[in-house]
């Protein structure tokens, strides 16, 4: 069996500008970054104080996002099917397995 490992560039958490680091796609911030991670709104508040708008969406971005999502939400509203529940921390509902396997594919979960 061949294994494909994907890497991505991730911004180092915290203040101090843009610092990127190559990390595995199965990134765990606790393992990849030893330093303290800012609380949820700490970074946002620091950027507000500094006058940085990089974490805020512009109006046209927000409108484009809703233009993309609204047809999906409307289709869900028209659908006769309810969302399929599944247990948190799992790969999702069993229907997701059937969905991918009908094309001769399968999910792969790497052992930790």
Coordinates of N, CA and C in Angstrom, one line a residue:
X1 N 0.8 -1.2 0.0 CA 0.0 0.0 0.0 C 0.9 1.2 0.0
X2 N 0.5 2.2 -0.8 CA 1.2 3.5 -0.8 C 0.5 4.5 0.1
X3 N 1.2 5.3 0.8 CA 0.7 6.3 1.6 C 1.1 7.7 1.1
X4 N 0.1 8.5 1.0 CA 0.4 9.9 0.6 C 0.3 10.8 1.8
X5 N 1.4 11.5 2.1 CA 1.4 12.4 3.2 C 1.4 13.9 2.6
X6 N 0.4 14.6 3.1 CA 0.3 16.0 2.6 C 0.8 17.0 3.7
X7 N 1.4 18.0 3.3 CA 1.9 19.0 4.2 C 1.2 20.3 3.8
X8 N 1.1 21.2 4.7 CA 0.5 22.5 4.4 C 1.3 23.6 5.2
X9 N 1.2 24.8 4.7 CA 1.8 25.9 5.4 C 0.7 26.5 6.4
X10 N 1.1 26.6 7.6 CA 0.2 27.1 8.6 C 0.9 28.3 9.3
X11 N 0.1 29.3 9.7 CA 0.6 30.5 10.4 C 0.9 30.1 11.8
X12 N 2.0 30.5 12.3 CA 2.3 30.3 13.7 C 1.2 31.1 14.5
X13 N 0.6 30.4 15.5 CA -0.4 31.2 16.3 C 0.2 32.3 17.1
X14 N -0.6 33.3 17.4 CA -0.1 34.3 18.3 C 0.2 35.6 17.6
X15 N 0.5 36.6 18.3 CA 0.9 37.9 17.7 C 2.3 37.9 17.2
X16 N 2.6 38.9 16.4 CA 4.0 39.0 16.0 C 4.2 38.9 14.5
X17 N 3.1 39.2 13.8 CA 3.2 39.2 12.3 C 3.0 37.8 11.7
X18 N 3.2 37.7 10.4 CA 3.0 36.5 9.7 C 4.2 35.6 9.6
X19 N 4.2 34.5 10.3 CA 5.2 33.5 10.3 C 4.6 32.2 9.9
X20 N 5.1 31.6 8.8 CA 4.5 30.4 8.3 C 5.4 29.2 8.7
X21 N 4.8 28.0 8.8 CA 5.6 26.8 9.1 C 4.9 25.7 8.4
X22 N 5.8 24.8 7.8 CA 5.2 23.6 7.2 C 4.9 22.5 8.2
X23 N 3.6 22.1 8.1 CA 3.1 21.1 9.1 C 2.3 20.0 8.4
X24 N 2.2 18.8 9.0 CA 1.4 17.8 8.3 C 0.0 18.2 8.3
X25 N -0.7 17.7 7.3 CA -2.2 18.0 7.1 C -3.0 17.6 8.3
X26 N -2.6 16.6 9.0 CA -3.3 16.2 10.2 C -2.8 17.0 11.4
X27 N -2.7 18.2 11.3 CA -2.1 19.2 12.2 C -2.7 19.1 13.6
X28 N -1.9 19.0 14.6 CA -2.3 19.2 16.0 C -1.6 20.4 16.5
X29 N -2.2 21.5 16.8 CA -1.5 22.7 17.3 C -0.8 22.4 18.5
X30 N -1.3 21.6 19.4 CA -0.6 21.3 20.7 C 0.7 20.6 20.4
X31 N 0.8 19.7 19.4 CA 2.0 19.0 19.1 C 3.0 19.9 18.2
X32 N 2.4 20.6 17.3 CA 3.3 21.3 16.3 C 3.9 22.6 16.9
X33 N 3.1 23.3 17.8 CA 3.5 24.5 18.3 C 3.7 24.5 19.8
X34 N 4.9 24.6 20.3 CA 5.1 24.5 21.7 C 4.7 25.7 22.5
X35 N 4.6 26.9 21.9 CA 4.3 28.1 22.6 C 2.8 28.2 22.9
X36 N 2.5 29.1 23.8 CA 1.1 29.3 24.3 C 0.3 29.8 23.1
X37 N -0.9 29.2 23.0 CA -1.9 29.6 22.0 C -2.8 30.6 22.6
X38 N -3.0 31.7 21.8 CA -3.9 32.8 22.4 C -5.3 32.3 22.5
X39 N -6.1 32.8 23.5 CA -7.5 32.5 23.7 C -8.3 32.9 22.5
X40 N -9.5 32.5 22.4 CA -10.3 32.7 21.2 C -10.4 34.1 20.7
X41 N -10.6 35.0 21.6 CA -10.8 36.4 21.1 C -9.6 37.3 21.4
X42 N -8.6 36.7 22.0 CA -7.4 37.5 22.4 C -6.7 38.1 21.1
X43 N -6.5 37.2 20.1 CA -5.9 37.7 18.9 C -6.7 38.7 18.2
X44 N -8.0 38.5 18.1 CA -8.9 39.4 17.5 C -8.9 40.8 18.2
X45 N -8.9 40.8 19.5 CA -8.9 42.1 20.2 C -7.5 42.8 20.1
X46 N -6.4 42.0 20.0 CA -5.1 42.6 19.8 C -5.1 43.3 18.4
X47 N -5.6 42.6 17.4 CA -5.7 43.2 16.0 C -6.5 44.4 16.0
X48 N -7.6 44.4 16.7 CA -8.5 45.6 16.8 C -7.7 46.8 17.4
X49 N -7.0 46.5 18.5 CA -6.2 47.6 19.1 C -5.1 48.1 18.2
X50 N -4.5 47.2 17.4 CA -3.5 47.6 16.4 C -4.0 48.2 15.2
X51 N -5.3 48.1 15.0 CA -5.9 48.7 13.7 C -5.8 47.7 12.5
X52 N -5.5 46.5 12.8 CA -5.4 45.5 11.7 C -6.8 44.9 11.4
X53 N -7.1 44.9 10.1 CA -8.4 44.4 9.7 C -8.3 43.0 9.0
X54 N -7.1 42.4 9.1 CA -6.9 41.2 8.4 C -7.8 40.0 8.8
X55 N -8.3 40.0 10.0 CA -9.2 38.9 10.5 C -10.7 39.2 10.3
X56 N -11.0 40.3 9.6 CA -12.4 40.7 9.4 C -12.7 40.6 7.9
X57 N -13.9 40.2 7.7 CA -14.4 40.1 6.3 C -14.9 41.4 5.8
X58 N -14.6 41.7 4.5 CA -15.2 42.9 3.9 C -16.6 42.6 3.6
X59 N -17.4 43.6 3.3 CA -18.8 43.5 3.0 C -19.0 42.6 1.8
X60 N -18.2 42.9 0.7 CA -18.4 42.1 -0.5 C -18.1 40.6 -0.3
X61 N -17.1 40.3 0.6 CA -16.8 38.9 0.9 C -17.9 38.3 1.6
X62 N -18.5 39.0 2.6 CA -19.7 38.4 3.3 C -20.8 38.2 2.4
X63 N -21.1 39.1 1.5 CA -22.2 38.9 0.6 C -22.0 37.7 -0.4
X64 N -20.7 37.6 -0.8 CA -20.4 36.4 -1.7 C -20.5 35.1 -0.9
X65 N -20.2 35.1 0.3 CA -20.3 33.9 1.1 C -21.8 33.5 1.2
X66 N -22.7 34.5 1.5 CA -24.1 34.1 1.6 C -24.7 33.8 0.3
X67 N -24.2 34.4 -0.8 CA -24.7 34.0 -2.1 C -24.3 32.6 -2.5
X68 N -23.2 32.1 -1.9 CA -22.8 30.7 -2.1 C -23.6 29.7 -1.2
X69 N -23.8 30.1 0.0 CA -24.4 29.2 1.0 C -26.0 29.2 0.9
X70 N -26.6 30.3 0.5 CA -28.1 30.4 0.5 C -28.7 29.3 -0.3
X71 N -28.2 29.0 -1.6 CA -28.9 27.9 -2.3 C -28.8 26.6 -1.7
X72 N -27.7 26.3 -0.9 CA -27.5 25.1 -0.2 C -28.6 25.0 0.9
X73 N -28.7 26.1 1.6 CA -29.7 26.1 2.7 C -31.1 25.9 2.2
X74 N -31.4 26.6 1.1 CA -32.7 26.5 0.5 C -33.0 25.1 0.0
X75 N -32.0 24.4 -0.5 CA -32.2 23.0 -1.0 C -32.4 22.1 0.2
X76 N -31.7 22.3 1.3 CA -32.0 21.6 2.6 C -33.4 21.8 3.0
X77 N -33.9 23.0 3.0 CA -35.2 23.3 3.4 C -36.3 22.6 2.6
X78 N -36.0 22.5 1.3 CA -36.9 21.8 0.4 C -36.8 20.3 0.4
X79 N -35.7 19.8 0.9 CA -35.5 18.3 1.0 C -36.4 17.6 1.9
X80 N -36.8 16.4 1.6 CA -37.6 15.6 2.4 C -36.7 14.8 3.4
X81 N -35.4 14.8 3.2 CA -34.5 14.0 4.1 C -34.0 14.9 5.3
X82 N -34.0 14.3 6.4 CA -33.4 14.9 7.6 C -31.9 14.7 7.6
X83 N -31.1 15.6 8.2 CA -29.7 15.3 8.4 C -29.5 14.0 9.1
X84 N -28.4 13.3 8.7 CA -28.1 12.0 9.4 C -27.3 12.2 10.6
X85 N -27.7 11.9 11.8 CA -26.9 12.1 13.0 C -25.8 11.1 13.1
X86 N -24.7 11.5 13.8 CA -23.6 10.6 14.1 C -22.9 11.1 15.3
X87 N -22.2 10.2 15.9 CA -21.5 10.4 17.1 C -20.3 11.4 16.9
X88 N -20.1 12.3 17.8 CA -19.0 13.3 17.7 C -17.7 12.5 17.8
X89 N -16.7 12.9 17.0 CA -15.4 12.3 17.0 C -15.3 11.1 16.0
X90 N -16.4 10.8 15.3 CA -16.4 9.7 14.4 C -16.2 10.2 13.0
X91 N -16.1 9.3 12.0 CA -16.0 9.8 10.6 C -17.3 10.2 9.9
X92 N -18.4 10.2 10.7 CA -19.6 10.7 10.1 C -20.6 9.6 10.0
X93 N -21.8 9.9 9.4 CA -22.8 8.9 9.3 C -22.4 7.7 8.4
X94 N -23.0 6.6 8.6 CA -22.7 5.4 7.8 C -23.0 5.7 6.4
X95 N -23.9 6.6 6.1 CA -24.3 6.9 4.7 C -23.1 7.5 3.9
X96 N -22.2 8.1 4.7 CA -21.0 8.7 4.0 C -20.1 7.6 3.5
X97 N -20.1 6.4 4.1 CA -19.3 5.3 3.7 C -19.8 4.8 2.3
X98 N -21.2 4.6 2.3 CA -21.8 4.1 1.1 C -21.6 5.1 0.0
X99 N -21.7 6.4 0.3 CA -21.5 7.5 -0.8 C -20.2 7.3 -1.5
X100 N -19.1 7.2 -0.7 CA -17.8 7.1 -1.4 C -17.5 5.7 -2.0
X101 N -18.1 4.7 -1.4 CA -17.8 3.3 -1.9 C -18.5 3.0 -3.1
X102 N -19.6 3.7 -3.5 CA -20.3 3.5 -4.7 C -19.5 3.8 -5.9
X103 N -18.4 4.6 -5.7 CA -17.5 4.9 -6.8 C -16.2 4.1 -6.7
X104 N -16.2 3.0 -5.9 CA -15.0 2.1 -5.7 C -13.9 2.7 -4.9
X105 N -14.3 3.7 -4.0 CA -13.3 4.3 -3.2 C -13.5 3.9 -1.7
X106 N -12.6 4.3 -0.8 CA -12.9 4.1 0.6 C -12.1 5.1 1.4
X107 N -12.5 5.4 2.6 CA -11.8 6.3 3.5 C -10.6 5.5 4.1
X108 N -9.6 6.3 4.4 CA -8.4 5.7 5.0 C -8.1 6.5 6.3
X109 N -8.0 5.8 7.4 CA -7.7 6.4 8.7 C -6.4 5.9 9.1
X110 N -5.4 6.7 9.2 CA -4.0 6.3 9.7 C -4.1 6.1 11.1
X111 N -3.4 5.0 11.6 CA -3.3 4.7 13.0 C -2.4 5.7 13.6
X112 N -2.7 6.1 14.8 CA -1.9 7.1 15.5 C -0.7 6.5 16.1

